[in-house]
């Protein structure tokens, strides 16, 4: 009877700090499987760029494992519903003694995983479903054993649990046989992405993590909101597919904070990672978030606009508001958008254009290389005032003020809206009609003040009713 364990990689595409790989190898020899589900990914609006990075990551892992004498098997089926039978057949044919995987939080993924556990248990094959890939995998609950709905108290409790439960990153699996060569053919489902910005090799991205912590962690809090500055980590695409493990992130933060004489517990980048846990845990507590429902049920009564021209202008970066257009063009051209700009452009669509936030959420997912359901949904619901801990309904970002504050010299706008490059730092945030006409730049699609008032009334009416 074989004692070979099968490790199923999903949204944890890494060798470093991977509990399933490490713990399975403690029980005997391992082999690894990855199941592509292109039909399901398309249904989930996964972007071509994200799937390209995912494919190249699988290729890198397959080559790394081959150098350790560990095979990685590639299976493919259309939908998650097909996975349990496919995996069971594969396990039985290859005579594996157990299956190991790290759990995920979205609803479809949880249903798939439960179906796998059920069918394996029935077939008498051990199935080890390990905790979810979070910095704090335990439920973070109030004193009344209820989920937090506001981030700040959640963060205090999260930080406490983090310090009580933290552990070192899991080591990579050991070499277990002679190295062998693998042939890789790029799968049909893989799209193109900016591999000049996001290399897929694990050693390169771990070096990127170290470089960010060494060079930028100290000034992250005061510089992160300025999109023209190289102040953010650009690691989010790797986090979205699990190329970086949570314990590795924590270890890097703690090491570099120590080296730079800072308290790691006060680190703002750590707080951003806590937001990621917060949104993922909400999916566990409130399944309706995975069903296109707002967290605040009353906001389902908002009468959204069917302004198709406005929506198309927003998608194309032609709204006539330079900071919004620069943000949207950054998304289209690179597959990524700066976080401050995500808030500005989401607020613009859901509040000033009063277009259903779900349309923006979907557009972002279809284009973001770091599109991750929980964070994207959480961010959109925050901006639209429909979610937990959301912006108050009367808070409507003024895009011109945001632009003047966070891109004061217009440096970022010039990069992505080059037709405005000749304008001064003062003019570029809101060009005159004459300048727009001369430079071929559109008039604003809305008048800010009445649009803001309309949004406030749409939400105030809900409160009154």
Short mmCIF file of C-alpha atoms in Angstrom, two decimals:
data_model
loop_
_atom_site.label_atom_id
_atom_site.label_comp_id
_atom_site.label_asym_id
_atom_site.label_seq_id
_atom_site.Cartn_x
_atom_site.Cartn_y
_atom_site.Cartn_z
CA UNK A 1 0.00 0.00 0.00
CA UNK A 2 1.50 3.33 -1.06
CA UNK A 3 1.95 6.07 1.53
CA UNK A 4 2.36 8.80 -1.09
CA UNK A 5 0.36 11.90 -0.22
CA UNK A 6 -1.27 14.11 -2.85
CA UNK A 7 -1.14 17.89 -2.29
CA UNK A 8 -3.76 19.92 -4.16
CA UNK A 9 -2.55 23.45 -4.94
CA UNK A 10 -5.21 26.07 -5.61
CA UNK A 11 -4.94 29.68 -4.45
CA UNK A 12 -1.67 28.97 -2.65
CA UNK A 13 0.73 28.76 -5.56
CA UNK A 14 4.03 28.62 -3.70
CA UNK A 15 6.56 26.26 -2.15
CA UNK A 16 7.66 28.66 0.59
CA UNK A 17 5.37 28.82 3.64
CA UNK A 18 2.86 26.31 2.31
CA UNK A 19 1.34 24.28 5.20
CA UNK A 20 -0.21 21.59 2.97
CA UNK A 21 3.09 20.84 1.22
CA UNK A 22 5.14 20.82 4.40
CA UNK A 23 2.74 18.83 6.60
CA UNK A 24 1.98 16.26 3.89
CA UNK A 25 5.69 15.54 3.42
CA UNK A 26 6.02 14.86 7.15
CA UNK A 27 3.77 11.84 6.51
CA UNK A 28 5.68 10.38 3.55
CA UNK A 29 6.46 11.05 -0.09
CA UNK A 30 4.37 13.67 -1.88
CA UNK A 31 3.12 14.44 -5.35
CA UNK A 32 1.27 17.61 -6.27
CA UNK A 33 -1.76 18.37 -8.44
CA UNK A 34 -3.17 21.59 -9.90
CA UNK A 35 -6.68 21.60 -11.41
CA UNK A 36 -7.43 24.33 -13.94
CA UNK A 37 -11.11 25.35 -14.15
CA UNK A 38 -11.25 27.90 -16.99
CA UNK A 39 -15.06 27.87 -17.28
CA UNK A 40 -15.45 28.66 -13.58
CA UNK A 41 -12.75 31.33 -13.71
CA UNK A 42 -14.53 33.00 -16.60
CA UNK A 43 -17.78 32.90 -14.62
CA UNK A 44 -15.89 34.54 -11.72
CA UNK A 45 -14.63 37.31 -14.07
CA UNK A 46 -10.96 36.41 -13.52
CA UNK A 47 -8.87 38.70 -15.76
CA UNK A 48 -6.67 37.47 -18.59
CA UNK A 49 -3.69 39.09 -16.82
CA UNK A 50 -4.36 37.26 -13.55
CA UNK A 51 -4.70 33.93 -15.38
CA UNK A 52 -1.44 34.63 -17.22
CA UNK A 53 0.38 35.20 -13.93
CA UNK A 54 -1.31 32.10 -12.49
CA UNK A 55 -0.16 29.94 -15.44
CA UNK A 56 3.44 31.17 -15.24
CA UNK A 57 3.40 30.61 -11.47
CA UNK A 58 2.29 26.99 -11.98
CA UNK A 59 5.10 26.60 -14.52
CA UNK A 60 7.63 27.96 -12.01
CA UNK A 61 6.34 25.64 -9.28
CA UNK A 62 6.41 22.63 -11.59
CA UNK A 63 10.07 23.34 -12.42
CA UNK A 64 10.98 23.95 -8.76
CA UNK A 65 9.30 20.70 -7.71
CA UNK A 66 10.96 18.78 -10.56
CA UNK A 67 14.36 19.89 -9.25
CA UNK A 68 13.38 18.22 -5.95
CA UNK A 69 12.16 15.06 -7.67
CA UNK A 70 8.48 15.85 -6.91
CA UNK A 71 5.96 15.53 -9.78
CA UNK A 72 3.27 18.17 -10.38
CA UNK A 73 0.25 16.84 -12.29
CA UNK A 74 -1.87 19.25 -14.33
CA UNK A 75 -5.56 18.43 -14.65
CA UNK A 76 -8.25 20.51 -16.34
CA UNK A 77 -12.03 20.61 -16.21
CA UNK A 78 -14.57 23.34 -16.89
CA UNK A 79 -16.24 23.95 -13.53
CA UNK A 80 -15.69 23.48 -9.80
CA UNK A 81 -18.61 21.02 -9.75
CA UNK A 82 -16.52 18.57 -11.83
CA UNK A 83 -13.51 18.68 -9.49
CA UNK A 84 -14.54 16.18 -6.75
CA UNK A 85 -15.06 13.26 -9.18
CA UNK A 86 -11.97 14.20 -11.21
CA UNK A 87 -9.73 14.30 -8.12
CA UNK A 88 -11.14 11.09 -6.68
CA UNK A 89 -10.63 9.21 -9.97
CA UNK A 90 -7.06 10.52 -10.18
CA UNK A 91 -6.31 9.55 -6.58
CA UNK A 92 -7.69 6.06 -7.02
CA UNK A 93 -5.85 5.47 -10.32
CA UNK A 94 -2.54 6.64 -8.83
CA UNK A 95 -3.22 4.93 -5.48
CA UNK A 96 -2.56 7.96 -3.24
CA UNK A 97 -3.15 7.44 0.46
CA UNK A 98 -4.36 10.97 1.36
CA UNK A 99 -5.23 14.39 -0.04
CA UNK A 100 -4.00 17.69 1.50
CA UNK A 101 -5.05 21.27 0.77
CA UNK A 102 -5.31 24.74 2.34
CA UNK A 103 -8.88 26.01 2.54
CA UNK A 104 -10.31 29.11 0.83
CA UNK A 105 -13.04 31.56 1.91
CA UNK A 106 -15.37 32.41 -1.05
CA UNK A 107 -18.63 30.46 -1.17
CA UNK A 108 -18.16 28.54 -4.46
CA UNK A 109 -14.69 27.44 -3.35
CA UNK A 110 -16.02 26.31 0.04
CA UNK A 111 -18.81 24.30 -1.56
CA UNK A 112 -16.30 22.64 -3.92
CA UNK A 113 -14.00 21.80 -1.00
CA UNK A 114 -16.80 20.34 1.10
CA UNK A 115 -17.87 18.17 -1.83
CA UNK A 116 -14.27 16.93 -2.15
CA UNK A 117 -14.06 16.11 1.58
CA UNK A 118 -17.42 14.28 1.41
CA UNK A 119 -16.57 12.14 -1.63
CA UNK A 120 -13.08 11.25 -0.34
CA UNK A 121 -14.40 10.35 3.11
CA UNK A 122 -17.03 8.11 1.52
CA UNK A 123 -14.31 6.43 -0.59
CA UNK A 124 -12.18 5.85 2.52
CA UNK A 125 -9.32 8.16 1.51
CA UNK A 126 -8.01 10.54 4.18
CA UNK A 127 -8.64 14.20 3.35
CA UNK A 128 -6.78 16.95 5.25
CA UNK A 129 -8.45 20.36 4.77
CA UNK A 130 -6.12 22.80 6.53
CA UNK A 131 -6.96 26.27 7.84
CA UNK A 132 -7.50 29.17 5.45
CA UNK A 133 -4.57 31.17 4.13
CA UNK A 134 -4.89 34.19 6.42
CA UNK A 135 -2.55 35.96 8.84
CA UNK A 136 -5.12 35.13 11.55
CA UNK A 137 -7.03 32.04 10.44
CA UNK A 138 -9.08 31.76 13.65
CA UNK A 139 -12.49 33.46 13.64
CA UNK A 140 -11.96 37.02 14.93
CA UNK A 141 -15.07 37.62 17.06
CA UNK A 142 -16.46 40.19 19.48
CA UNK A 143 -16.95 39.41 23.18
CA UNK A 144 -20.50 38.38 22.22
CA UNK A 145 -19.01 35.79 19.81
CA UNK A 146 -20.26 37.71 16.81
CA UNK A 147 -18.29 38.79 13.72
CA UNK A 148 -16.98 42.35 13.73
CA UNK A 149 -18.69 44.74 11.33
CA UNK A 150 -16.32 47.66 11.94
CA UNK A 151 -12.64 47.43 11.10
CA UNK A 152 -10.99 49.32 13.99
CA UNK A 153 -12.19 47.05 16.85
CA UNK A 154 -11.65 44.06 14.54
CA UNK A 155 -8.05 45.17 14.05
CA UNK A 156 -7.38 45.46 17.80
CA UNK A 157 -8.65 41.92 18.40
CA UNK A 158 -6.90 40.64 15.25
CA UNK A 159 -3.56 42.07 16.43
CA UNK A 160 -4.00 40.41 19.81
CA UNK A 161 -4.74 37.01 18.20
CA UNK A 162 -1.88 37.47 15.75
CA UNK A 163 0.61 37.84 18.59
CA UNK A 164 -0.86 34.83 20.43
CA UNK A 165 -0.92 32.48 17.42
CA UNK A 166 1.94 33.56 15.14
CA UNK A 167 4.42 30.98 13.97
CA UNK A 168 7.45 30.84 11.67
CA UNK A 169 6.95 30.40 7.91
CA UNK A 170 6.76 26.74 6.86
CA UNK A 171 9.93 25.58 5.09
CA UNK A 172 9.88 24.47 1.47
CA UNK A 173 9.45 20.73 0.84
CA UNK A 174 12.65 18.66 0.95
CA UNK A 175 14.18 17.06 -2.09
CA UNK A 176 12.84 13.51 -2.26
CA UNK A 177 14.20 11.98 -5.49
CA UNK A 178 16.44 12.69 -8.47
CA UNK A 179 15.65 15.85 -10.40
CA UNK A 180 13.91 15.49 -13.76
CA UNK A 181 12.99 17.75 -16.67
CA UNK A 182 9.47 18.90 -17.44
CA UNK A 183 7.91 20.11 -20.67
CA UNK A 184 5.67 23.14 -20.29
CA UNK A 185 3.09 24.23 -22.81
CA UNK A 186 1.28 27.49 -22.13
CA UNK A 187 -2.38 26.59 -21.54
CA UNK A 188 -5.17 28.08 -23.65
CA UNK A 189 -6.67 29.80 -20.59
CA UNK A 190 -3.55 31.88 -19.85
CA UNK A 191 -3.66 35.53 -20.95
CA UNK A 192 -0.96 38.16 -21.31
CA UNK A 193 0.24 40.31 -18.43
CA UNK A 194 3.00 42.75 -17.58
CA UNK A 195 5.68 40.26 -16.62
CA UNK A 196 8.19 43.13 -16.69
CA UNK A 197 6.43 44.48 -13.56
CA UNK A 198 5.37 41.15 -12.05
CA UNK A 199 7.88 38.35 -12.68
CA UNK A 200 6.42 34.94 -11.91
CA UNK A 201 9.51 33.27 -10.40
CA UNK A 202 9.13 32.70 -6.65
CA UNK A 203 12.71 33.74 -5.82
CA UNK A 204 12.19 37.06 -7.64
CA UNK A 205 8.98 37.94 -5.84
CA UNK A 206 10.46 37.02 -2.45
CA UNK A 207 13.30 39.41 -3.32
CA UNK A 208 10.69 42.07 -4.19
CA UNK A 209 9.10 41.58 -0.75
CA UNK A 210 12.47 42.03 0.96
CA UNK A 211 13.34 45.10 -1.11
CA UNK A 212 10.00 46.75 -0.35
CA UNK A 213 10.35 46.13 3.38
CA UNK A 214 13.93 47.37 3.37
CA UNK A 215 13.40 50.52 1.27
CA UNK A 216 9.77 51.61 1.63
CA UNK A 217 8.20 50.19 4.78
CA UNK A 218 9.42 53.06 6.94
CA UNK A 219 7.74 55.81 4.88
CA UNK A 220 4.80 53.75 3.60
CA UNK A 221 2.18 55.46 5.77
CA UNK A 222 2.95 58.99 4.59
CA UNK A 223 3.63 58.20 0.92
CA UNK A 224 1.22 55.41 0.00
CA UNK A 225 -1.62 57.76 -1.07
CA UNK A 226 0.37 59.50 -3.82
CA UNK A 227 0.02 57.48 -7.04
CA UNK A 228 2.94 59.16 -8.82
CA UNK A 229 5.36 57.91 -6.15
CA UNK A 230 6.79 54.36 -6.14
CA UNK A 231 5.67 53.95 -2.52
CA UNK A 232 3.51 50.82 -2.56
CA UNK A 233 4.69 47.21 -2.64
CA UNK A 234 3.11 46.10 -5.98
CA UNK A 235 2.82 42.67 -4.33
CA UNK A 236 -0.98 42.43 -4.48
CA UNK A 237 -1.05 40.25 -7.64
CA UNK A 238 1.03 37.67 -5.77
CA UNK A 239 -1.22 37.86 -2.72
CA UNK A 240 -4.31 37.33 -4.88
CA UNK A 241 -3.08 33.90 -6.08
CA UNK A 242 -1.26 32.94 -2.89
CA UNK A 243 2.28 33.29 -4.25
CA UNK A 244 3.24 34.80 -0.88
CA UNK A 245 2.39 33.07 2.38
CA UNK A 246 0.97 35.02 5.34
CA UNK A 247 3.69 33.90 7.76
CA UNK A 248 6.40 34.99 5.28
CA UNK A 249 4.81 38.46 5.10
CA UNK A 250 4.69 38.74 8.88
CA UNK A 251 8.27 37.51 9.29
CA UNK A 252 9.48 40.10 6.75
CA UNK A 253 7.60 42.94 8.47
CA UNK A 254 8.91 41.95 11.90
CA UNK A 255 12.50 41.53 10.71
CA UNK A 256 12.69 44.85 8.85
CA UNK A 257 10.79 46.80 11.52
CA UNK A 258 13.29 45.46 14.06
CA UNK A 259 16.23 46.44 11.84
CA UNK A 260 14.79 49.95 11.41
CA UNK A 261 13.90 50.44 15.10
CA UNK A 262 10.12 50.48 14.50
CA UNK A 263 7.29 48.72 16.35
CA UNK A 264 5.95 46.13 13.91
CA UNK A 265 2.54 46.21 15.64
CA UNK A 266 2.08 49.86 14.54
CA UNK A 267 2.95 49.22 10.91
CA UNK A 268 0.42 50.60 8.42
CA UNK A 269 1.26 47.99 5.77
CA UNK A 270 0.42 45.29 8.34
CA UNK A 271 -2.91 47.07 8.83
CA UNK A 272 -3.56 46.83 5.07
CA UNK A 273 -2.96 43.07 5.32
CA UNK A 274 -5.46 42.98 8.21
CA UNK A 275 -8.06 44.57 5.89
CA UNK A 276 -7.43 41.65 3.54
CA UNK A 277 -8.15 39.16 6.35
CA UNK A 278 -11.20 41.21 7.43
CA UNK A 279 -12.83 41.07 3.98
CA UNK A 280 -12.04 37.38 3.57
CA UNK A 281 -13.47 36.47 6.96
CA UNK A 282 -16.65 38.41 6.18
CA UNK A 283 -17.29 35.95 3.34
CA UNK A 284 -17.33 33.13 5.89
CA UNK A 285 -19.80 34.92 8.18
CA UNK A 286 -22.07 36.48 5.53
CA UNK A 287 -22.53 34.20 2.49
CA UNK A 288 -24.82 36.78 0.84
CA UNK A 289 -21.68 38.79 0.01
CA UNK A 290 -20.79 36.00 -2.44
CA UNK A 291 -24.25 36.28 -4.03
CA UNK A 292 -24.07 39.83 -5.45
CA UNK A 293 -25.93 41.16 -2.41
CA UNK A 294 -25.08 44.32 -0.47
CA UNK A 295 -24.11 43.92 3.16
CA UNK A 296 -26.73 46.53 4.11
CA UNK A 297 -29.98 45.04 2.76
CA UNK A 298 -31.79 48.40 2.64
CA UNK A 299 -29.33 49.65 0.01
CA UNK A 300 -30.79 47.11 -2.41
CA UNK A 301 -33.60 49.66 -2.74
CA UNK A 302 -31.34 52.33 -4.28
CA UNK A 303 -32.58 53.25 -7.74
CA UNK A 304 -29.41 53.11 -9.82
CA UNK A 305 -28.97 55.06 -13.05
CA UNK A 306 -28.92 53.35 -16.44
CA UNK A 307 -26.51 55.98 -17.83
CA UNK A 308 -24.77 53.81 -20.45
CA UNK A 309 -22.82 56.71 -21.95
CA UNK A 310 -21.48 57.55 -18.48
CA UNK A 311 -20.53 53.93 -17.85
CA UNK A 312 -18.72 53.63 -21.19
CA UNK A 313 -16.85 56.90 -20.57
CA UNK A 314 -15.78 55.63 -17.13
CA UNK A 315 -14.58 52.28 -18.56
CA UNK A 316 -12.57 54.02 -21.28
CA UNK A 317 -11.02 56.73 -19.06
CA UNK A 318 -12.94 59.48 -20.88
CA UNK A 319 -15.05 61.02 -18.09
CA UNK A 320 -13.47 64.47 -18.38
CA UNK A 321 -12.14 64.21 -14.80
CA UNK A 322 -8.37 63.79 -15.27
CA UNK A 323 -7.60 61.84 -12.10
CA UNK A 324 -10.45 59.36 -12.76
CA UNK A 325 -9.37 58.96 -16.38
CA UNK A 326 -5.72 58.47 -15.43
CA UNK A 327 -6.78 55.78 -12.94
CA UNK A 328 -8.93 53.90 -15.43
CA UNK A 329 -6.23 54.06 -18.11
CA UNK A 330 -3.67 52.75 -15.63
CA UNK A 331 -6.01 49.78 -15.08
CA UNK A 332 -6.49 49.12 -18.80
CA UNK A 333 -2.80 49.50 -19.66
CA UNK A 334 -1.20 47.66 -16.73
CA UNK A 335 -3.92 45.50 -15.13
CA UNK A 336 -3.38 47.29 -11.82
CA UNK A 337 -4.60 50.45 -10.10
CA UNK A 338 -3.25 52.38 -7.13
CA UNK A 339 -5.43 51.92 -4.03
CA UNK A 340 -6.29 55.61 -3.52
CA UNK A 341 -7.37 55.73 -7.16
CA UNK A 342 -9.57 52.66 -6.69
CA UNK A 343 -11.50 54.60 -4.05
CA UNK A 344 -11.74 57.72 -6.22
CA UNK A 345 -12.88 55.87 -9.36
CA UNK A 346 -15.29 53.60 -7.45
CA UNK A 347 -16.84 56.57 -5.66
CA UNK A 348 -17.15 58.37 -9.01
CA UNK A 349 -19.09 55.50 -10.60
CA UNK A 350 -21.30 54.52 -7.67
CA UNK A 351 -22.00 57.98 -6.24
CA UNK A 352 -21.54 60.67 -8.88
CA UNK A 353 -22.76 58.59 -11.84
CA UNK A 354 -25.08 56.65 -9.48
CA UNK A 355 -24.38 53.46 -11.44
CA UNK A 356 -24.80 50.12 -9.66
CA UNK A 357 -21.55 49.29 -7.84
CA UNK A 358 -21.80 45.67 -9.04
CA UNK A 359 -21.05 46.81 -12.60
CA UNK A 360 -17.87 48.49 -11.45
CA UNK A 361 -16.94 45.53 -9.27
CA UNK A 362 -17.24 43.23 -12.29
CA UNK A 363 -15.26 45.57 -14.57
CA UNK A 364 -12.43 45.72 -12.04
CA UNK A 365 -12.34 41.92 -11.68
CA UNK A 366 -12.23 41.50 -15.46
CA UNK A 367 -9.18 43.76 -15.74
CA UNK A 368 -7.21 43.59 -12.47
CA UNK A 369 -4.17 41.32 -12.31
CA UNK A 370 -4.70 41.32 -8.51
CA UNK A 371 -8.49 40.88 -8.66
CA UNK A 372 -9.43 39.03 -5.50
CA UNK A 373 -13.12 38.61 -4.80
CA UNK A 374 -13.22 39.46 -1.09
CA UNK A 375 -11.08 42.60 -1.28
CA UNK A 376 -12.65 43.83 -4.52
CA UNK A 377 -16.18 43.30 -3.22
CA UNK A 378 -15.27 44.89 0.12
CA UNK A 379 -13.71 47.92 -1.55
CA UNK A 380 -16.63 48.50 -3.88
CA UNK A 381 -19.22 48.12 -1.12
CA UNK A 382 -17.20 50.53 1.04
CA UNK A 383 -17.15 53.13 -1.76
CA UNK A 384 -20.84 52.68 -2.55
CA UNK A 385 -21.85 52.88 1.16
CA UNK A 386 -23.55 49.48 0.92
CA UNK A 387 -21.03 47.40 2.92
CA UNK A 388 -19.64 46.88 6.41
CA UNK A 389 -17.74 49.80 7.88
CA UNK A 390 -18.64 51.69 4.70
CA UNK A 391 -18.08 55.34 3.91
CA UNK A 392 -21.13 57.27 5.24
CA UNK A 393 -23.63 57.77 2.41
CA UNK A 394 -23.09 61.54 2.48
CA UNK A 395 -19.33 61.18 1.89
CA UNK A 396 -18.82 61.64 -1.84
CA UNK A 397 -15.26 62.13 -3.05
CA UNK A 398 -14.71 65.32 -5.03
CA UNK A 399 -12.39 63.98 -7.76
CA UNK A 400 -10.85 67.40 -8.46
CA UNK A 401 -10.02 67.98 -4.77
CA UNK A 402 -8.63 64.44 -4.50
CA UNK A 403 -6.52 65.09 -7.57
CA UNK A 404 -5.13 68.37 -6.22
CA UNK A 405 -4.33 66.74 -2.90
CA UNK A 406 -2.78 63.44 -4.00
CA UNK A 407 -1.29 64.34 -7.39
CA UNK A 408 -0.48 68.02 -6.72
CA UNK A 409 1.88 68.53 -9.68
CA UNK A 410 -0.22 66.38 -12.03
CA UNK A 411 2.69 63.98 -12.48
CA UNK A 412 0.52 60.85 -12.43
CA UNK A 413 -2.11 62.40 -14.70
CA UNK A 414 0.55 63.31 -17.30
CA UNK A 415 1.76 59.70 -17.31
CA UNK A 416 -1.63 58.24 -18.24
CA UNK A 417 -3.48 61.19 -19.84
CA UNK A 418 -0.64 62.45 -22.06
CA UNK A 419 -2.92 64.79 -24.02
CA UNK A 420 -2.93 67.03 -20.91
CA UNK A 421 0.86 66.92 -20.43
CA UNK A 422 1.47 70.54 -21.45
CA UNK A 423 -0.86 71.95 -18.76
CA UNK A 424 0.52 73.36 -15.52
CA UNK A 425 0.16 71.63 -12.16
CA UNK A 426 -2.75 73.94 -11.37
CA UNK A 427 -4.61 73.65 -14.69
CA UNK A 428 -4.29 69.89 -15.16
CA UNK A 429 -6.82 68.92 -12.47
CA UNK A 430 -9.72 70.69 -14.20
CA UNK A 431 -8.85 72.06 -17.65
CA UNK A 432 -10.89 74.93 -19.08
CA UNK A 433 -13.36 74.36 -21.92
CA UNK A 434 -10.89 76.02 -24.28
CA UNK A 435 -8.01 73.78 -23.17
CA UNK A 436 -10.16 70.65 -23.47
CA UNK A 437 -11.21 71.58 -26.99
CA UNK A 438 -7.65 72.37 -28.10
CA UNK A 439 -6.16 69.20 -26.56
CA UNK A 440 -8.93 66.81 -27.62
CA UNK A 441 -9.96 66.05 -24.04
CA UNK A 442 -13.67 65.49 -23.24
CA UNK A 443 -15.96 67.75 -21.25
CA UNK A 444 -16.94 66.39 -17.79
CA UNK A 445 -19.71 63.78 -18.02
CA UNK A 446 -21.35 65.21 -14.88
CA UNK A 447 -21.58 68.46 -12.97
CA UNK A 448 -20.12 67.59 -9.55
CA UNK A 449 -22.41 69.57 -7.21
CA UNK A 450 -25.83 68.42 -8.50
CA UNK A 451 -24.51 64.86 -8.99
CA UNK A 452 -23.32 64.78 -5.38
CA UNK A 453 -26.68 66.09 -4.16
CA UNK A 454 -28.52 63.44 -6.20
CA UNK A 455 -26.42 60.67 -4.63
CA UNK A 456 -27.02 61.94 -1.11
CA UNK A 457 -30.77 62.12 -1.73
CA UNK A 458 -30.85 58.57 -3.18
CA UNK A 459 -29.39 57.23 0.06
CA UNK A 460 -31.11 59.66 2.45
CA UNK A 461 -34.49 58.51 1.13
CA UNK A 462 -33.63 54.94 2.18
CA UNK A 463 -32.87 56.15 5.68
CA UNK A 464 -36.19 57.98 5.85
CA UNK A 465 -38.16 55.02 4.54
#
